[in-house]
Short mmCIF file of C-alpha atoms in Angstrom, two decimals:
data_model
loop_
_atom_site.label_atom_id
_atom_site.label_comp_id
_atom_site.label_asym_id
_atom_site.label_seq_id
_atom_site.Cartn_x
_atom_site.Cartn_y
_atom_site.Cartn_z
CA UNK A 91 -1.30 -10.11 -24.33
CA UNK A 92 1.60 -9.10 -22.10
CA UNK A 93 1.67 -10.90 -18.60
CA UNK A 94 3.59 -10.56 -15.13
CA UNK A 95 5.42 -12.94 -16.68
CA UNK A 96 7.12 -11.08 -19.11
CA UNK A 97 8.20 -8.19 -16.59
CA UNK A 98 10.16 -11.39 -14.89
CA UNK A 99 12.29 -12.29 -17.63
CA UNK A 100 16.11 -13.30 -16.67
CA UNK A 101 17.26 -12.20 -19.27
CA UNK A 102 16.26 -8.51 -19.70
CA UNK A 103 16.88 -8.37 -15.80
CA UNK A 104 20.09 -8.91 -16.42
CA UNK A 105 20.32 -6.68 -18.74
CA UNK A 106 19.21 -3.89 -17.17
CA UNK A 107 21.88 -4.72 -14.13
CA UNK A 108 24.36 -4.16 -16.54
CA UNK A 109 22.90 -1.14 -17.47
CA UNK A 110 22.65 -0.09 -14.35
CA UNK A 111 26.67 -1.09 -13.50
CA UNK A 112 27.26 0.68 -16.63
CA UNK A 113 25.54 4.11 -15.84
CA UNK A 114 26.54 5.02 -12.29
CA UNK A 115 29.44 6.80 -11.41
CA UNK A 116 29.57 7.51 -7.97
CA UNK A 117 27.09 5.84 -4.23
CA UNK A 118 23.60 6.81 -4.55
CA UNK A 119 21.13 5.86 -2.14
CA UNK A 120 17.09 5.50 -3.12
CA UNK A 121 14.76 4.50 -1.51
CA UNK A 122 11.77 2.54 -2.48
CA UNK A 123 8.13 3.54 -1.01
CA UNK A 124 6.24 0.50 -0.98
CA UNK A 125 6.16 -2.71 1.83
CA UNK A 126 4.98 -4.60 -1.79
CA UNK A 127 8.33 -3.38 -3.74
CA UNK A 128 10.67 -4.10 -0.62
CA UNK A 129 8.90 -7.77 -0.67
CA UNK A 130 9.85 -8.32 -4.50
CA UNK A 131 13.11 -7.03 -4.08
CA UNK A 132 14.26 -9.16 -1.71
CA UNK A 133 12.71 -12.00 -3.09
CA UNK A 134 14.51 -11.52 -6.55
CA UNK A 135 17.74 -10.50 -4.72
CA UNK A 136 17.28 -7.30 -6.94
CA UNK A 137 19.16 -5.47 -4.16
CA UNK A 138 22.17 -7.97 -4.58
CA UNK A 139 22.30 -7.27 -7.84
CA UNK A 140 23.18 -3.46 -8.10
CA UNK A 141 26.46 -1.80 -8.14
CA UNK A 142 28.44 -1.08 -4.92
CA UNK A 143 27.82 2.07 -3.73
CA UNK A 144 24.05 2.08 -4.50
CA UNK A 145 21.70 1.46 -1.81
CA UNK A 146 18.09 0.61 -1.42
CA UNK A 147 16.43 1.88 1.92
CA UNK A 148 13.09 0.21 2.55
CA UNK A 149 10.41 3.24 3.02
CA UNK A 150 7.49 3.03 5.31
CA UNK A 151 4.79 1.75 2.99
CA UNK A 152 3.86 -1.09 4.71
CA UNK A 153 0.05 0.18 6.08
CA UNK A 154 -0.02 -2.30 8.48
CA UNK A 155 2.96 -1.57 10.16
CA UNK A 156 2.21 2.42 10.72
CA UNK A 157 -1.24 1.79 11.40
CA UNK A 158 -0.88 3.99 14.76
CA UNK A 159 -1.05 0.89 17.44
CA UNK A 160 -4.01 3.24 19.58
CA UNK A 161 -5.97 2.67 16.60
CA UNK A 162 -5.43 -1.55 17.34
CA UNK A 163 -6.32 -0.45 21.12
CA UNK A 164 -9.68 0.74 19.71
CA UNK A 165 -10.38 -1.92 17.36
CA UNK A 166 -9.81 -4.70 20.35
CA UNK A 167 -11.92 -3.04 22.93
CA UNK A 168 -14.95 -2.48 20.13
CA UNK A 169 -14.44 -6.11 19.56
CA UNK A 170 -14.88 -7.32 22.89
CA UNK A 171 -17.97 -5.21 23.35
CA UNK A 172 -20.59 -7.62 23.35
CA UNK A 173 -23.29 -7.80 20.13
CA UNK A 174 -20.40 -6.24 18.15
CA UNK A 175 -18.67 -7.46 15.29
CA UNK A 176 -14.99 -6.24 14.63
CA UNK A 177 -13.82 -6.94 11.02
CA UNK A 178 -10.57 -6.20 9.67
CA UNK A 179 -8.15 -7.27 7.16
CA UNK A 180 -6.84 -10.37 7.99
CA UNK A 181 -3.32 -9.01 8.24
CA UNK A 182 -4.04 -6.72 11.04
CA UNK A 183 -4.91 -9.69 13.28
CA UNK A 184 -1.38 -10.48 14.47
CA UNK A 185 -0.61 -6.99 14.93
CA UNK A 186 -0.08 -6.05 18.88
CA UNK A 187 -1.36 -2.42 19.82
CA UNK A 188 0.15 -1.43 22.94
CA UNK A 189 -0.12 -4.65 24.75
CA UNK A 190 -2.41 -7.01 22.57
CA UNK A 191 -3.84 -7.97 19.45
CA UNK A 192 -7.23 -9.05 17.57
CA UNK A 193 -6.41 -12.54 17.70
CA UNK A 194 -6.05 -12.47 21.12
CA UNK A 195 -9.28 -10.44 21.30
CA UNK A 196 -10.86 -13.27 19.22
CA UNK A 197 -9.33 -15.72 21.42
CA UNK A 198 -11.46 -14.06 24.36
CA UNK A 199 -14.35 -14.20 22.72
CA UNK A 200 -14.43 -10.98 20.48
CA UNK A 201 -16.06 -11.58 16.97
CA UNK A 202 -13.58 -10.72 15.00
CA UNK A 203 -13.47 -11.75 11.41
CA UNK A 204 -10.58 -10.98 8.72
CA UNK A 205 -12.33 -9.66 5.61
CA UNK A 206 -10.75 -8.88 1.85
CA UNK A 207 -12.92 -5.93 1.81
CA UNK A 208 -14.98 -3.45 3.67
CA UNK A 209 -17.65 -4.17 1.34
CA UNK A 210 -18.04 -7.64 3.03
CA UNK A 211 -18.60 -6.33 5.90
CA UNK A 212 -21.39 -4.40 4.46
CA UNK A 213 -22.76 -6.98 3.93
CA UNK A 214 -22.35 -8.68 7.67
CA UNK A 215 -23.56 -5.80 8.87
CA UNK A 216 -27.20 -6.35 6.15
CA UNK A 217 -27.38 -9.81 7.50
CA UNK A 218 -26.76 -9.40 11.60
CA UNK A 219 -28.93 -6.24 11.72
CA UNK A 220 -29.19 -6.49 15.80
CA UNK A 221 -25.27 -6.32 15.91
CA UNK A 222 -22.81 -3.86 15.54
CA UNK A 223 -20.54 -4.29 12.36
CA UNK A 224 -17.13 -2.27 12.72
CA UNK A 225 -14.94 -2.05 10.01
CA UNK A 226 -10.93 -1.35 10.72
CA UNK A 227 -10.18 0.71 7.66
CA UNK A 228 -6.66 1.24 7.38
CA UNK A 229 -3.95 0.74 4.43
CA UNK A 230 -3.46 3.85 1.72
CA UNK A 231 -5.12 5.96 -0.76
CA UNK A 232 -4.78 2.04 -2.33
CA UNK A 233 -7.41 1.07 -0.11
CA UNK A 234 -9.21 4.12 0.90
CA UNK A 235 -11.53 4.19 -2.04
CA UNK A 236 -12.68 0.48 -1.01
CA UNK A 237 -13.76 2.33 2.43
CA UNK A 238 -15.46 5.24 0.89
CA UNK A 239 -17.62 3.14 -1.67
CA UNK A 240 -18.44 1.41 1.23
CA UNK A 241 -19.69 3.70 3.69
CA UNK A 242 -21.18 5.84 0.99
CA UNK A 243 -23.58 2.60 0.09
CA UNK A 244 -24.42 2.26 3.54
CA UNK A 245 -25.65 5.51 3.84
CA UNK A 246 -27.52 4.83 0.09
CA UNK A 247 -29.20 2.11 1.60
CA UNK A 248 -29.31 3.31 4.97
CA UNK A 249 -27.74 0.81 6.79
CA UNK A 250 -27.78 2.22 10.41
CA UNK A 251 -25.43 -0.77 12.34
CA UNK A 252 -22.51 -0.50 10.58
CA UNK A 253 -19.47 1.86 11.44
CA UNK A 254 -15.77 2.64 10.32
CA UNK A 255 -12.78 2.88 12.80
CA UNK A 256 -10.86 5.16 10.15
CA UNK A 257 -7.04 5.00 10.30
CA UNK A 258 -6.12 5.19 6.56
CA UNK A 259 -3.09 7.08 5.74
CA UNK A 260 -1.61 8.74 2.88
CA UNK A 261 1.75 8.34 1.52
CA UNK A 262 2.82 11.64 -0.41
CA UNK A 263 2.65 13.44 3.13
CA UNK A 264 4.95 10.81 5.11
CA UNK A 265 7.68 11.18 1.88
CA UNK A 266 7.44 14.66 2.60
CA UNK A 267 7.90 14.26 6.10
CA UNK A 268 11.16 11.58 5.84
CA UNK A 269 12.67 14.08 3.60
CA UNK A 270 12.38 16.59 6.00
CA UNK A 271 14.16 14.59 8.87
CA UNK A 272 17.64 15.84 9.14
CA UNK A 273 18.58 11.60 9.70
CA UNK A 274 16.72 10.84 6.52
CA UNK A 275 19.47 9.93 3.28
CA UNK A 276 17.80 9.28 0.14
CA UNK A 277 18.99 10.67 -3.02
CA UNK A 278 15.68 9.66 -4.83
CA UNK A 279 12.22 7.64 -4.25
CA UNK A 280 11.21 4.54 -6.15
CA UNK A 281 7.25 5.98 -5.78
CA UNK A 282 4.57 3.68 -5.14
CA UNK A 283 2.82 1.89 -7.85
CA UNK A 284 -0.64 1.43 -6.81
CA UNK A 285 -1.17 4.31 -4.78
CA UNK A 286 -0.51 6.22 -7.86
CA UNK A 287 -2.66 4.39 -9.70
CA UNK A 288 -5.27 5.59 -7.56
CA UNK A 289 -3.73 9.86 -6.82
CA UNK A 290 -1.93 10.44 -10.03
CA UNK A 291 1.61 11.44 -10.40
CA UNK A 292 0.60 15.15 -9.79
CA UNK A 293 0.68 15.42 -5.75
CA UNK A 294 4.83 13.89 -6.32
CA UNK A 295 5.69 16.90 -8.61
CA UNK A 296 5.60 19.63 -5.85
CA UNK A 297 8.01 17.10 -3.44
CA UNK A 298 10.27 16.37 -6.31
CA UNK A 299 10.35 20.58 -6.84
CA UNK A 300 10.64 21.59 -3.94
CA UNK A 301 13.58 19.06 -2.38
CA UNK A 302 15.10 18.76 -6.14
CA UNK A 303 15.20 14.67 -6.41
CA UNK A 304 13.88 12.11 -9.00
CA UNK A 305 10.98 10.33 -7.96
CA UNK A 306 9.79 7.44 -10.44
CA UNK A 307 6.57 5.83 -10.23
CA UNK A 308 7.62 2.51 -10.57
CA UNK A 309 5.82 -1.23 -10.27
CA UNK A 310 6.35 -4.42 -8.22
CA UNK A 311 8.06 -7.27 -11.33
CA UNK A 312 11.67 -7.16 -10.87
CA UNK A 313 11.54 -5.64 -14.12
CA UNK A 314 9.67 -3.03 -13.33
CA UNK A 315 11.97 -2.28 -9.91
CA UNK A 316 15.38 -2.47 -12.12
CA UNK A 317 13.75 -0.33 -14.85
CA UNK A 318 12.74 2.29 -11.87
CA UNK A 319 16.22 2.00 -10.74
CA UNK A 320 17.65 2.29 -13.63
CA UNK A 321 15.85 6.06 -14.38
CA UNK A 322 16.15 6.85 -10.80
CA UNK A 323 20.09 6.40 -11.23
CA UNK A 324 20.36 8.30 -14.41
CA UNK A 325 18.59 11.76 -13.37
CA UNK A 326 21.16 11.55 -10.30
CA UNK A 327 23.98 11.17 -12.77
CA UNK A 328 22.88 13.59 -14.84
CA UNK A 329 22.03 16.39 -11.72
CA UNK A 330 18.17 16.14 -12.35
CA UNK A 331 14.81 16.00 -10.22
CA UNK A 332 11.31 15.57 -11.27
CA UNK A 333 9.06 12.40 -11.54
CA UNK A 334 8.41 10.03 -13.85
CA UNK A 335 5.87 7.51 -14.66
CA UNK A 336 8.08 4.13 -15.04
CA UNK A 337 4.47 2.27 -14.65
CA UNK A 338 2.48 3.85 -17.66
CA UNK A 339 0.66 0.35 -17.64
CA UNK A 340 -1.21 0.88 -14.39
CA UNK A 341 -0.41 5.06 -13.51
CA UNK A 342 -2.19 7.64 -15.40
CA UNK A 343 -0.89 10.84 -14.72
CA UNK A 344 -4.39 12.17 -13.87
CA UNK A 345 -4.81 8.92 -11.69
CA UNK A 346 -8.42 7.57 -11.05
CA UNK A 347 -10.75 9.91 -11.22
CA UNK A 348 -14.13 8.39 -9.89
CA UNK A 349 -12.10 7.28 -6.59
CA UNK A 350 -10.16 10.46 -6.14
CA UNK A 351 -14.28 11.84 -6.10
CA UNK A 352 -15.21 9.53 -3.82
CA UNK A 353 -12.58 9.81 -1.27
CA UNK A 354 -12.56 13.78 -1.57
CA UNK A 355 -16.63 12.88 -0.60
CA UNK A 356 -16.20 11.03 1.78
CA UNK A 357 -12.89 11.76 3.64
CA UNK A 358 -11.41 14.99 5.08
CA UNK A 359 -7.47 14.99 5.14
CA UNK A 360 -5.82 14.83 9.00
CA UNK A 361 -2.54 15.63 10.54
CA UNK A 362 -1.75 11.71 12.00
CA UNK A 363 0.42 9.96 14.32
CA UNK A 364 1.94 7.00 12.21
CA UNK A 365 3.26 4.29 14.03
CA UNK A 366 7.28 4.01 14.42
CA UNK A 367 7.39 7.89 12.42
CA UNK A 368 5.58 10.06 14.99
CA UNK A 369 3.36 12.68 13.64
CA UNK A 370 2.70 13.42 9.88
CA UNK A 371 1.20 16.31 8.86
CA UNK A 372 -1.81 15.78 6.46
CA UNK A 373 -0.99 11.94 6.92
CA UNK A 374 -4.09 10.64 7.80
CA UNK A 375 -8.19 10.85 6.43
CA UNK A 376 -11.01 10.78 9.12
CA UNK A 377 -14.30 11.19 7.79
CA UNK A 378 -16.31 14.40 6.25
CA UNK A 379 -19.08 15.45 8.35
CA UNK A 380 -21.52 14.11 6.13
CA UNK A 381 -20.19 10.63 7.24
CA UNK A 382 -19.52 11.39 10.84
CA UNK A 383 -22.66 9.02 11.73
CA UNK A 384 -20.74 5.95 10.50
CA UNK A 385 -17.32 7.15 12.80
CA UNK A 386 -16.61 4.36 15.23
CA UNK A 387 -14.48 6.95 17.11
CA UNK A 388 -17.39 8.80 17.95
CA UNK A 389 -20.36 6.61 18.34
CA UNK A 390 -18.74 4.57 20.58
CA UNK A 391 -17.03 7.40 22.37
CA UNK A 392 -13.73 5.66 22.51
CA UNK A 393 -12.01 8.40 24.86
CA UNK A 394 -8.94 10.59 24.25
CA UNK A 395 -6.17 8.87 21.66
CA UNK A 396 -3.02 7.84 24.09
CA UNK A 397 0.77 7.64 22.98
CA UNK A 398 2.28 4.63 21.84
CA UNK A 399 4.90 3.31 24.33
CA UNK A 400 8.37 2.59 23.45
CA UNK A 401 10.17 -1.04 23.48
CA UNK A 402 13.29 -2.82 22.24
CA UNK A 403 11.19 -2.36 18.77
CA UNK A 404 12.84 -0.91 16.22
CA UNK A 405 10.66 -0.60 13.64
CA UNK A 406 10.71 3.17 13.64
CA UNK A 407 14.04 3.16 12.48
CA UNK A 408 13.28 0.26 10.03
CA UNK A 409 10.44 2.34 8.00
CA UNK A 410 12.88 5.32 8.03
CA UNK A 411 15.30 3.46 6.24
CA UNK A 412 18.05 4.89 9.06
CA UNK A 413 18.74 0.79 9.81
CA UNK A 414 18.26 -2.41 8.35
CA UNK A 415 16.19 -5.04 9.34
CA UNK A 416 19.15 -7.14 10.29
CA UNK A 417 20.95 -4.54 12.85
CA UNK A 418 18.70 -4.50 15.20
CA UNK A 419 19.45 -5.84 18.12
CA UNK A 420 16.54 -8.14 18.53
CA UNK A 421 16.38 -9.20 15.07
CA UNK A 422 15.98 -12.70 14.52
CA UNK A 423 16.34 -13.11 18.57
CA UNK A 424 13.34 -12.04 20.95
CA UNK A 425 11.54 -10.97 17.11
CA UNK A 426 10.95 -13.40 14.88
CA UNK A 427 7.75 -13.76 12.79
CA UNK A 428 6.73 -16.02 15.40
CA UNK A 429 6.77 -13.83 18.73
CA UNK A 430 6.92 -10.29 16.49
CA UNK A 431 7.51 -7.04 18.49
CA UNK A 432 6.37 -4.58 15.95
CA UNK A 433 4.81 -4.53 13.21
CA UNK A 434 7.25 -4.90 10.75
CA UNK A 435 7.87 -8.20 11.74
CA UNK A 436 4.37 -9.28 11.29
CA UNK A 437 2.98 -7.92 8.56
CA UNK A 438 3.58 -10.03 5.13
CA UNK A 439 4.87 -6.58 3.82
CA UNK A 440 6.54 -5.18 6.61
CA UNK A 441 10.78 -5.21 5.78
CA UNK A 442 11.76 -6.88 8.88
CA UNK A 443 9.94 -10.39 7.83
CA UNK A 444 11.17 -10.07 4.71
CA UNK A 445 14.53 -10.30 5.95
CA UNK A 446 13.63 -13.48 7.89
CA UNK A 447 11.87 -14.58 5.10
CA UNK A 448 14.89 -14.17 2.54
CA UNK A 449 17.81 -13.32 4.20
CA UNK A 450 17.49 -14.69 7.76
CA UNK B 171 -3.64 -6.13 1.74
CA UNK B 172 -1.53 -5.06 -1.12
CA UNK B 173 -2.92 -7.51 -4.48
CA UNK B 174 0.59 -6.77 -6.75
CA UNK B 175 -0.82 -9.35 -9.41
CA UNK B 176 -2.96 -8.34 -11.80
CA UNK B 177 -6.05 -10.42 -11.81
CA UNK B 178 -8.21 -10.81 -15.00
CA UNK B 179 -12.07 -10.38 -15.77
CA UNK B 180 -13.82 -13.88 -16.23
CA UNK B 181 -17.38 -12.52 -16.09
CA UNK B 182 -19.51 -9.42 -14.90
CA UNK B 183 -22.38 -9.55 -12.94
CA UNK B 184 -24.56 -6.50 -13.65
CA UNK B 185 -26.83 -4.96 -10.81
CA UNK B 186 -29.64 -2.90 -11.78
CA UNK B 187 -29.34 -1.20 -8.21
CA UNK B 188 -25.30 -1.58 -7.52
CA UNK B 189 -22.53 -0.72 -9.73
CA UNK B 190 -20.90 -3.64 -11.62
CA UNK B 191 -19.59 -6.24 -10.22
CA UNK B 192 -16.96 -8.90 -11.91
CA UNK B 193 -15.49 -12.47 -11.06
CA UNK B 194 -11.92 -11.91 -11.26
CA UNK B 195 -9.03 -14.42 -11.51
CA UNK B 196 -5.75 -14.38 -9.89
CA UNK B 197 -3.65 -17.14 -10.51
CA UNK B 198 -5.64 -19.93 -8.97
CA UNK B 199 -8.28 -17.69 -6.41
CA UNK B 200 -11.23 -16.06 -8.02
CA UNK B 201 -13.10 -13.12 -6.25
CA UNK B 202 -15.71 -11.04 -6.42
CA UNK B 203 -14.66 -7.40 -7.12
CA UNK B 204 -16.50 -4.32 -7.44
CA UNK B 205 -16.02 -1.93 -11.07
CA UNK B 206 -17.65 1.23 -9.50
CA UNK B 207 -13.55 2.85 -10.35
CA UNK B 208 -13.12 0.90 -13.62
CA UNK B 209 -16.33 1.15 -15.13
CA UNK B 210 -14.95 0.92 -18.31
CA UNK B 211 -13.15 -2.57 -17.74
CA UNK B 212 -14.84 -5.95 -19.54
CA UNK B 213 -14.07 -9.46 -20.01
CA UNK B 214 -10.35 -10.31 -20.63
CA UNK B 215 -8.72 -7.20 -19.33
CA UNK B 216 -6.50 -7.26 -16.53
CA UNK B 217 -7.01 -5.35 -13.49
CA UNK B 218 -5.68 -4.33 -10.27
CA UNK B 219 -7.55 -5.03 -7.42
CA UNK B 220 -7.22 -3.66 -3.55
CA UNK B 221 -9.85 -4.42 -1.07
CA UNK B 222 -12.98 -5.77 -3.50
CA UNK B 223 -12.22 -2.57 -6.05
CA UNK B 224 -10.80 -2.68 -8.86
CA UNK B 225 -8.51 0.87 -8.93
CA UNK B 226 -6.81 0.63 -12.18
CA UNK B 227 -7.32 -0.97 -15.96
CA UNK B 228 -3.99 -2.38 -17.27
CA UNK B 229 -3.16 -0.87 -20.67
CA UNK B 230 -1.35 -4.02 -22.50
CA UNK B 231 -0.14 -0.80 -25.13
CA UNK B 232 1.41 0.83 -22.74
CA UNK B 233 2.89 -2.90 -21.08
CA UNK B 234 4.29 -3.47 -24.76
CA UNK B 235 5.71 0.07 -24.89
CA UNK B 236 7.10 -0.60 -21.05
CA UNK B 237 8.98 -3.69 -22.05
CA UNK B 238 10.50 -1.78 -25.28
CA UNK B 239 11.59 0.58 -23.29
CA UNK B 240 13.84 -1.27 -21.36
CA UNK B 241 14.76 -3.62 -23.51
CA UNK B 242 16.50 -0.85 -25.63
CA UNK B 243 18.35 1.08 -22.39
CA UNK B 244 19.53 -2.23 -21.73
CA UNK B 245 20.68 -2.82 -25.21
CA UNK B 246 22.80 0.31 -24.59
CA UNK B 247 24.88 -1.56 -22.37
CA UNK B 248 26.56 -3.41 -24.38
#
């Protein structure tokens, strides 16, 4: 029985950065997808490891970091609304919206409780039926099937005091988008793993078509990340687009089936403001009618959605892959993962703590 | 949020009223997760998990073929 293990071996990593060396003729730059993949290959160094010339941009799939920050706004003032209980994933906590966060809220006497799952709070919301239970459900199509079992069994068993504040978002639109921005430089995507795990390679086939670049499904083991690279590097050199699956242990090309149902159920797609990329069309879910009883947004009439303000935060740029981590200007200075100023810095996936983390 | 490990199937606890649920380890946590999207999965496989679901089944064919695979384009270097 293969495990992580073996996709960490020195040896074959090594190997394939030879490979790599070997194969490339000229710069390329990729850019990976995934907050999870940026972690990894920073952690392994992978990026230290490739050829001059070939770049890795860190992409904006970290969920907590373009979690639009009106959407934190929400989730704070719901939590201090008394007999109201605001649960969220516990890495959302530390995130500030416009001027706070939920730990702060907690600290004023919101309930607020970090969860692994929307399911649990299900089940908060079963136990505490005098009290409002509001779930925060963000993160991407990864998560978004967790949400819509949920909400779909508390409409089975008709549990009336629990609610979603929806601000999932989907990643196949926002690679769209970046390649579309006249700033934007990739040469090809390292795709996301798990989200394809979950949507299939299908939905990447009409972006790698229609802009004419690889895009390779890869996974998060350094082996898995130089393997990607390694394919993503030789369609360049060889003039060819398309995807491929480099993660045929987890990625069916058809995906998963039973959740793609469920969210289709339970979720209509949005156009959505992501946080530090502006609007993205179809880059958000709200839910389908039949679900619009368990909306947050609209049974606690929340008010009209307000723009995020700007700050020495340069996160925008960071997700875009336009700067690194390490050039901006309050890098390491007035943001550090103690006193963060955007999300990037906070969040265990966001690029800019993994810099501190491994490079600062 | 994002679960990269692959945690593996210790037990299942089987609701008449709920879909499947299974006590999966990761390393040294175990957690409840729900099998409503891997209804097929059992004891001993390896799954990955996001939020209480599991969303995909590891297929240790495909994780042998994987490893080939790169292990020969690396070969090629030489």
């Amino acid at each position: 029985m293969t495990t992580p293990r073996d996709f960490r071996q020195p040896a074959l990593a090594l190997n394939l950065t030879e490979a790599i060396a070997q194969r490339v003729t000229r710069p390329w730059t990729l850019m990976e997808v995934c907050g999870g993949q940026t972690h990894s290959i920073l952690r392994y160094g992978l990026d230290r490891l490739l050829p001059e010339g070939v770049e890795l941009l860190h992409g904006p799939g970290c969920p907590v970091c373009v979690t639009p920050s009106e959407g934190i706004d929400r989730a704070i003032a719901l939590a201090l609304q008394p007999q109201t209980i605001m649960t969220s994933f516990g890495d959302m906590l530390r995130v500030r919206g416009s001027s706070t966060d939920l730990l702060s809220a907690r600290a004023e006497g919101g309930d607020v409780r970090a969860l692994l799952s929307p399911l649990e709070a299900l089940r908060i919301a079963a136990e505490n039926p005098k009290k409002e239970v509001v779930f925060f459900a963000v993160g991407f199509e990864t998560t978004a099937p967790s949400t819509a079992m949920a909400v779909a069994e508390a409409k089975r068993l008709k549990i009336e005091n629990f609610s979603l504040l929806v601000r999932h978002v989907r990643v196949a639109p926002a690679m769209e988008a970046l390649l579309l921005d006249p700033l934007s430089r990739m040469d090809g995507f390292l795709a996301a793993g798990h989200v394809a795990t979950v949507m299939g390679t299908l939905e990447l086939n009409d972006i790698a078509h229609r802009h004419q670049i690889p895009i390779i499904v890869t996974g998060f083991e350094p082996i898995d990340l130089l393997g990607g690279i390694h394919q993503c590097l030789s369609y360049l050199e060889e003039g060819r687009s398309g995807v491929v699956n480099a993660y045929r242990r987890a990625v069916k090309e058809e995906g998963n089936i039973p959740a793609q149902t469920l969210i289709k159920e339970v979720f209509d797609v949005i156009d959505l403001a992501w946080r530090g990329l502006g609007l993205i069309p179809n880059g958000g879910y709200c839910l389908s009618p039949a679900f619009r009883d368990y909306d947050a947004d609209v049974r606690f009439s929340l008010g009209p959605q307000q723009a995020d303000l700007h700050s020495a935060c340069r996160s925008g740029d960071v997700l875009r892959g336009i700067i690194k981590p390490d050039l901006c200007p309050a890098f390491g200075t007035s943001c550090t993962p103690e006193h963060p100023l955007g999300a990037t810095m906070v969040s265990g996936e966001g690029a800019c703590a993994a810099y501190f983390h491994y490079r600062g | 949020m994002c679960l990269a490990v692959p945690g593996q199937i210790q037990s299942l606890l089987e609701s008449k009223d709920a879909p499947t649920t299974a006590r999966v380890v990761f390393g040294g946590m175990t957690t409840d997760v729900s099998l409503a999207f891997t209804p097929e999965a059992t004891v001993g496989d390896y799954v990955i998990v996001h939020a209480g679901c599991a969303i995909a089944l590891l297929d240790e064919v495909e994780a042998l073929e994987t490893l080939e695979a790169f292990r020969a384009l690396s070969k090629g270097a030489t």
